[in-house]
Short mmCIF file of C-alpha atoms in Angstrom, two decimals:
data_model
loop_
_atom_site.label_atom_id
_atom_site.label_comp_id
_atom_site.label_asym_id
_atom_site.label_seq_id
_atom_site.Cartn_x
_atom_site.Cartn_y
_atom_site.Cartn_z
CA UNK A 10 -77.70 -14.65 348.23
CA UNK A 11 -76.78 -17.81 346.30
CA UNK A 12 -77.94 -18.11 342.71
CA UNK A 13 -78.42 -21.85 343.24
CA UNK A 14 -81.01 -23.29 345.60
CA UNK A 15 -81.89 -26.90 346.31
CA UNK A 16 -85.61 -27.59 346.43
CA UNK A 17 -88.05 -30.46 346.68
CA UNK A 18 -89.57 -30.73 343.22
CA UNK A 19 -93.31 -31.15 343.58
CA UNK A 20 -94.40 -31.52 339.97
CA UNK A 21 -93.82 -35.03 338.67
CA UNK A 22 -95.59 -34.57 335.36
CA UNK A 23 -93.97 -36.28 332.39
CA UNK A 24 -94.97 -34.47 329.21
CA UNK A 25 -94.97 -35.79 325.64
CA UNK A 26 -92.36 -34.27 323.36
CA UNK A 27 -92.40 -36.14 320.07
CA UNK A 28 -89.58 -34.23 318.44
CA UNK A 29 -86.14 -34.39 320.02
CA UNK A 30 -87.34 -37.04 322.49
CA UNK A 31 -90.45 -39.07 323.17
CA UNK A 32 -91.06 -37.40 326.54
CA UNK A 33 -89.87 -34.58 328.79
CA UNK A 34 -89.04 -35.53 332.36
CA UNK A 35 -89.81 -33.49 335.48
CA UNK A 36 -87.14 -30.82 336.01
CA UNK A 37 -83.94 -31.96 337.67
CA UNK A 38 -82.95 -28.31 337.34
CA UNK A 39 -84.96 -25.19 336.59
CA UNK A 40 -83.23 -22.01 335.38
CA UNK A 41 -79.89 -21.29 333.78
CA UNK A 42 -76.60 -19.71 334.82
CA UNK A 43 -75.87 -18.67 331.24
CA UNK A 44 -77.36 -15.47 329.88
CA UNK A 45 -78.17 -16.21 326.24
CA UNK A 46 -80.04 -13.38 324.54
CA UNK A 47 -82.85 -15.58 323.20
CA UNK A 48 -83.26 -17.96 326.18
CA UNK A 49 -86.88 -18.89 326.82
CA UNK A 50 -86.05 -19.84 330.43
CA UNK A 51 -84.98 -16.25 331.15
CA UNK A 52 -88.44 -15.02 330.19
CA UNK A 53 -89.88 -16.78 333.25
CA UNK A 54 -86.84 -17.04 335.54
CA UNK A 55 -84.43 -14.18 334.83
CA UNK A 56 -81.93 -15.21 337.53
CA UNK A 57 -80.98 -18.22 339.55
CA UNK A 58 -81.25 -21.98 339.33
CA UNK A 59 -83.20 -24.49 341.41
CA UNK A 60 -81.93 -28.06 341.74
CA UNK A 61 -84.21 -30.94 342.73
CA UNK A 62 -83.09 -32.54 345.99
CA UNK A 63 -85.54 -35.37 345.38
CA UNK A 64 -83.97 -36.48 342.10
CA UNK A 65 -84.63 -40.10 343.08
CA UNK A 66 -88.36 -39.38 342.99
CA UNK A 67 -87.96 -38.11 339.44
CA UNK A 68 -86.08 -41.24 338.43
CA UNK A 69 -88.76 -43.41 340.04
CA UNK A 70 -91.40 -41.55 338.02
CA UNK A 71 -89.44 -42.06 334.78
CA UNK A 72 -89.00 -45.74 335.57
CA UNK A 73 -92.72 -46.26 336.21
CA UNK A 74 -93.66 -44.25 333.14
CA UNK A 75 -91.31 -46.13 330.81
CA UNK A 76 -92.80 -49.55 331.56
CA UNK A 77 -96.31 -48.42 330.63
CA UNK A 78 -95.64 -45.78 327.96
CA UNK A 79 -97.38 -46.47 324.68
CA UNK A 80 -94.65 -45.54 322.19
CA UNK A 81 -94.33 -46.97 318.71
CA UNK A 82 -90.77 -48.02 317.92
CA UNK A 83 -88.83 -47.41 315.83
CA UNK A 84 -89.58 -43.71 315.47
CA UNK A 85 -87.59 -40.57 314.72
CA UNK A 86 -86.32 -40.23 318.31
CA UNK A 87 -84.82 -43.73 318.57
CA UNK A 88 -85.18 -47.17 317.02
CA UNK A 89 -85.25 -49.01 320.32
CA UNK A 90 -85.32 -46.93 323.52
CA UNK A 91 -87.97 -44.62 324.95
CA UNK A 92 -86.20 -41.26 325.11
CA UNK A 93 -86.56 -38.68 327.89
CA UNK A 94 -85.31 -35.11 327.75
CA UNK A 95 -83.86 -34.58 331.24
CA UNK A 96 -82.83 -30.98 330.67
CA UNK A 97 -85.70 -29.08 329.07
CA UNK A 98 -85.51 -26.26 331.63
CA UNK A 99 -81.75 -25.92 332.10
CA UNK A 100 -78.34 -26.76 330.63
CA UNK A 101 -77.60 -30.01 332.46
CA UNK A 102 -73.96 -30.17 331.37
CA UNK A 103 -73.26 -26.67 332.66
CA UNK A 104 -75.01 -27.34 335.97
CA UNK A 105 -73.79 -30.92 336.44
CA UNK A 106 -71.70 -30.08 339.53
CA UNK A 107 -74.94 -29.25 341.34
CA UNK A 108 -76.55 -32.56 340.36
CA UNK A 109 -75.92 -36.17 341.34
CA UNK A 110 -75.26 -36.63 337.65
CA UNK A 111 -73.46 -39.98 337.89
CA UNK A 112 -76.43 -41.52 339.71
CA UNK A 113 -78.83 -40.05 337.17
CA UNK A 114 -76.76 -41.44 334.31
CA UNK A 115 -76.42 -44.79 336.10
CA UNK A 116 -80.20 -45.06 336.22
CA UNK A 117 -80.43 -44.90 332.43
CA UNK A 118 -77.60 -47.40 331.98
CA UNK A 119 -79.43 -49.88 334.19
CA UNK A 120 -82.99 -49.15 333.02
CA UNK A 121 -83.43 -51.44 329.98
CA UNK A 122 -85.89 -49.40 327.91
CA UNK A 123 -85.34 -45.72 328.87
CA UNK A 124 -82.69 -43.36 327.50
CA UNK A 125 -81.74 -39.87 328.71
CA UNK A 126 -81.10 -36.95 326.38
CA UNK A 127 -80.22 -33.27 326.63
CA UNK A 128 -78.96 -30.38 324.54
CA UNK A 129 -76.02 -28.31 325.76
CA UNK A 130 -73.84 -25.32 324.95
CA UNK A 131 -71.12 -26.49 327.35
CA UNK A 132 -68.41 -29.11 326.85
CA UNK A 133 -68.24 -30.78 330.25
CA UNK A 134 -65.21 -33.06 330.11
CA UNK A 135 -66.05 -34.54 333.52
CA UNK A 136 -68.64 -36.57 331.62
CA UNK A 137 -65.81 -38.30 329.74
CA UNK A 138 -64.95 -40.21 332.92
CA UNK A 139 -68.29 -42.02 332.72
CA UNK A 140 -69.37 -44.64 330.17
CA UNK A 141 -73.15 -44.42 329.63
CA UNK A 142 -73.07 -47.37 327.21
CA UNK A 143 -75.05 -45.46 324.60
CA UNK A 144 -77.93 -44.69 327.00
CA UNK A 145 -77.27 -40.94 327.22
CA UNK A 146 -77.61 -38.74 324.14
CA UNK A 147 -75.85 -35.38 324.14
CA UNK A 148 -77.03 -32.89 321.52
CA UNK A 149 -74.37 -30.21 321.06
CA UNK A 150 -76.06 -26.93 320.14
CA UNK A 151 -74.41 -25.24 317.16
CA UNK A 152 -74.67 -21.90 315.39
CA UNK A 153 -72.13 -19.79 313.50
CA UNK A 154 -69.40 -18.63 315.90
CA UNK A 155 -70.08 -15.03 314.90
CA UNK A 156 -73.59 -15.37 316.33
CA UNK A 157 -72.47 -17.35 319.40
CA UNK A 158 -70.14 -14.61 320.56
CA UNK A 159 -73.04 -12.16 320.60
CA UNK A 160 -75.99 -14.32 321.62
CA UNK A 161 -74.40 -16.98 323.84
CA UNK A 162 -71.77 -15.22 325.97
CA UNK A 163 -69.46 -17.39 328.11
CA UNK A 164 -70.63 -20.63 326.49
CA UNK A 165 -68.18 -23.10 324.95
CA UNK A 166 -66.89 -21.90 321.55
CA UNK A 167 -68.51 -23.65 318.60
CA UNK A 168 -65.14 -25.14 317.61
CA UNK A 169 -64.87 -26.83 321.03
CA UNK A 170 -68.37 -28.27 320.73
CA UNK A 171 -67.62 -29.69 317.29
CA UNK A 172 -64.29 -31.12 318.42
CA UNK A 173 -66.00 -32.74 321.41
CA UNK A 174 -68.20 -34.99 319.26
CA UNK A 175 -65.59 -37.73 318.80
CA UNK A 176 -64.43 -37.57 322.43
CA UNK A 177 -67.94 -38.15 323.68
CA UNK A 178 -68.62 -40.87 321.13
CA UNK A 179 -65.47 -42.68 322.29
CA UNK A 180 -66.59 -42.32 325.90
CA UNK A 181 -69.86 -44.14 325.12
CA UNK A 182 -72.31 -41.32 324.47
CA UNK A 183 -74.78 -41.09 321.62
CA UNK A 184 -74.02 -37.67 320.07
CA UNK A 185 -76.26 -35.54 317.89
CA UNK A 186 -76.08 -31.95 316.62
CA UNK A 187 -78.64 -29.33 317.60
CA UNK A 188 -78.84 -26.45 315.09
CA UNK A 189 -80.84 -24.16 317.33
CA UNK A 190 -81.85 -21.46 317.06
CA UNK A 191 -81.25 -20.89 313.36
CA UNK A 192 -80.83 -17.14 312.88
CA UNK A 193 -81.75 -15.48 309.58
CA UNK A 194 -79.67 -12.39 308.82
CA UNK A 195 -78.18 -10.68 305.78
CA UNK A 196 -75.42 -13.26 305.26
CA UNK A 197 -76.91 -16.15 307.17
CA UNK A 198 -76.37 -18.81 304.50
CA UNK A 199 -72.69 -17.85 304.15
CA UNK A 200 -72.32 -18.14 307.91
CA UNK A 201 -73.94 -21.57 307.99
CA UNK A 202 -71.83 -22.65 305.02
CA UNK A 203 -68.74 -21.88 307.10
CA UNK A 204 -70.17 -23.80 310.04
CA UNK A 205 -70.87 -26.84 307.87
CA UNK A 206 -67.29 -26.69 306.54
CA UNK A 207 -65.97 -26.97 310.10
CA UNK A 208 -68.31 -29.90 310.83
CA UNK A 209 -67.27 -31.72 307.65
CA UNK A 210 -63.59 -31.20 308.38
CA UNK A 211 -63.95 -32.40 311.98
CA UNK A 212 -65.88 -35.51 310.93
CA UNK A 213 -63.11 -36.69 308.64
CA UNK A 214 -60.15 -35.42 310.65
CA UNK A 215 -61.28 -37.04 313.89
CA UNK A 216 -63.11 -39.99 312.37
CA UNK A 217 -66.59 -39.55 313.79
CA UNK A 218 -68.60 -42.73 314.19
CA UNK A 219 -71.84 -43.21 312.29
CA UNK A 220 -75.13 -42.04 313.71
CA UNK A 221 -74.52 -38.31 314.23
CA UNK A 222 -77.96 -36.94 313.38
CA UNK A 223 -79.37 -33.47 313.90
CA UNK A 224 -82.39 -31.38 314.75
CA UNK A 225 -83.01 -27.92 313.32
CA UNK A 226 -85.10 -25.25 315.05
CA UNK A 227 -85.53 -21.76 313.61
CA UNK A 228 -85.65 -18.85 316.02
CA UNK A 229 -88.72 -17.94 317.99
CA UNK A 230 -88.18 -14.71 319.92
CA UNK A 231 -90.28 -13.33 322.74
CA UNK A 232 -91.66 -9.80 322.98
CA UNK A 233 -91.17 -9.58 326.74
CA UNK A 234 -87.59 -10.87 326.42
CA UNK A 235 -86.94 -8.33 323.67
CA UNK A 236 -87.79 -5.41 325.92
CA UNK A 237 -85.93 -6.99 328.84
CA UNK A 238 -82.82 -7.24 326.65
CA UNK A 239 -83.10 -3.61 325.61
CA UNK A 240 -83.58 -2.39 329.18
CA UNK A 241 -80.61 -4.40 330.41
CA UNK A 242 -78.27 -3.75 327.48
CA UNK A 243 -78.14 -7.42 326.51
CA UNK A 244 -76.69 -7.60 322.99
CA UNK A 245 -78.14 -9.28 319.95
CA UNK A 246 -81.52 -7.67 319.33
CA UNK A 247 -80.41 -6.61 315.86
CA UNK A 248 -80.20 -10.34 315.06
CA UNK A 249 -83.25 -11.50 317.02
CA UNK A 250 -85.82 -8.76 316.53
CA UNK A 251 -86.70 -8.59 312.81
CA UNK A 252 -90.37 -7.48 312.56
CA UNK A 253 -90.07 -7.05 308.79
CA UNK A 254 -89.64 -10.82 308.34
CA UNK A 255 -91.40 -12.04 311.49
CA UNK A 256 -95.00 -12.52 312.57
CA UNK A 257 -96.60 -12.67 315.99
CA UNK A 258 -97.50 -15.99 317.54
CA UNK A 259 -99.21 -16.51 320.88
CA UNK A 260 -97.60 -19.42 322.70
CA UNK A 261 -99.58 -22.18 324.42
CA UNK A 262 -98.78 -20.38 327.70
CA UNK A 263 -100.11 -17.03 326.45
CA UNK A 264 -96.79 -15.34 325.69
CA UNK A 265 -96.41 -13.00 322.73
CA UNK A 266 -93.70 -14.43 320.49
CA UNK A 267 -92.23 -13.59 317.12
CA UNK A 268 -91.30 -16.23 314.58
CA UNK A 269 -90.32 -15.90 310.95
CA UNK A 270 -93.24 -15.21 308.64
CA UNK A 271 -94.63 -18.63 307.70
CA UNK A 272 -94.28 -18.11 303.94
CA UNK A 273 -90.73 -16.79 304.27
CA UNK A 274 -89.87 -19.50 306.76
CA UNK A 275 -90.83 -22.23 304.31
CA UNK A 276 -88.30 -20.77 301.91
CA UNK A 277 -85.65 -20.42 304.64
CA UNK A 278 -86.13 -24.07 305.61
CA UNK A 279 -85.67 -25.20 302.01
CA UNK A 280 -82.53 -23.07 301.67
CA UNK A 281 -81.10 -24.51 304.88
CA UNK A 282 -81.92 -28.08 303.85
CA UNK A 283 -80.35 -27.62 300.42
CA UNK A 284 -77.15 -26.16 301.84
CA UNK A 285 -77.03 -28.92 304.46
CA UNK A 286 -77.56 -31.59 301.79
CA UNK A 287 -74.85 -30.11 299.58
CA UNK A 288 -72.24 -29.93 302.34
CA UNK A 289 -72.95 -32.57 305.03
CA UNK A 290 -75.43 -35.02 303.45
CA UNK A 291 -74.37 -37.80 305.85
CA UNK A 292 -75.91 -35.82 308.74
CA UNK A 293 -79.56 -36.90 308.73
CA UNK A 294 -81.94 -34.16 309.86
CA UNK A 295 -84.39 -35.82 312.25
CA UNK A 296 -86.76 -32.87 312.11
CA UNK A 297 -86.75 -29.22 311.12
CA UNK A 298 -89.20 -26.42 311.86
#
């Protein structure tokens, strides 16, 4: 049985986002072929990937929405364009071969007020053959390589993601950094200090263009996913499951999640921001939570 199925996407709901983008589009893809230990998609869809055959319907919905959307500009997502996350429920770069990705990107190039955006853990160099003229934003997800090897198996190494920034800028993409999820462990600040060193070195060695901003999201783990990981010998629970410094939070969909204790988290955020400011102050944090 194939892990990838092509379906007619019925839901055409465009949801507000307000953080990384203004809105979240209907799902071009749903699921993920990676197996990251913390993945929220795996809580609801442990295996497989569905691809929307009717992607044109999704683009039509985005087009109609953009013309009537009431969005104040400039805002923290973009000074000019209305931004749509096209990959909230998948890794679009990883799954691009299953999508009509050039036609999807073409839509945003032609559409005068809408911009597409997605985060990824995969450096897809096929995208370098396309010039999106600044209308596609790629947010490369970054964490210390030590964590990536445990929590994000088979994804692109962090070094490759950092080195890809200039390539994608030169190809016409808007590129941001996505520090997500931020993992608190015994030596977490030392690990992020090393990560910031690599980013700083790459910026000056490769000559990154201006405008590389970032978003920072601290870990939220899921109780159901925790037990699933244990039952299936998925590594990383020693990093993800830290009840001594976490508190329970019921998600808007009723799931039992763990996030860092709110008082401790405030301190962790300040420590992260201070380290970030000391080492890569040119990298504006758009939001952090």
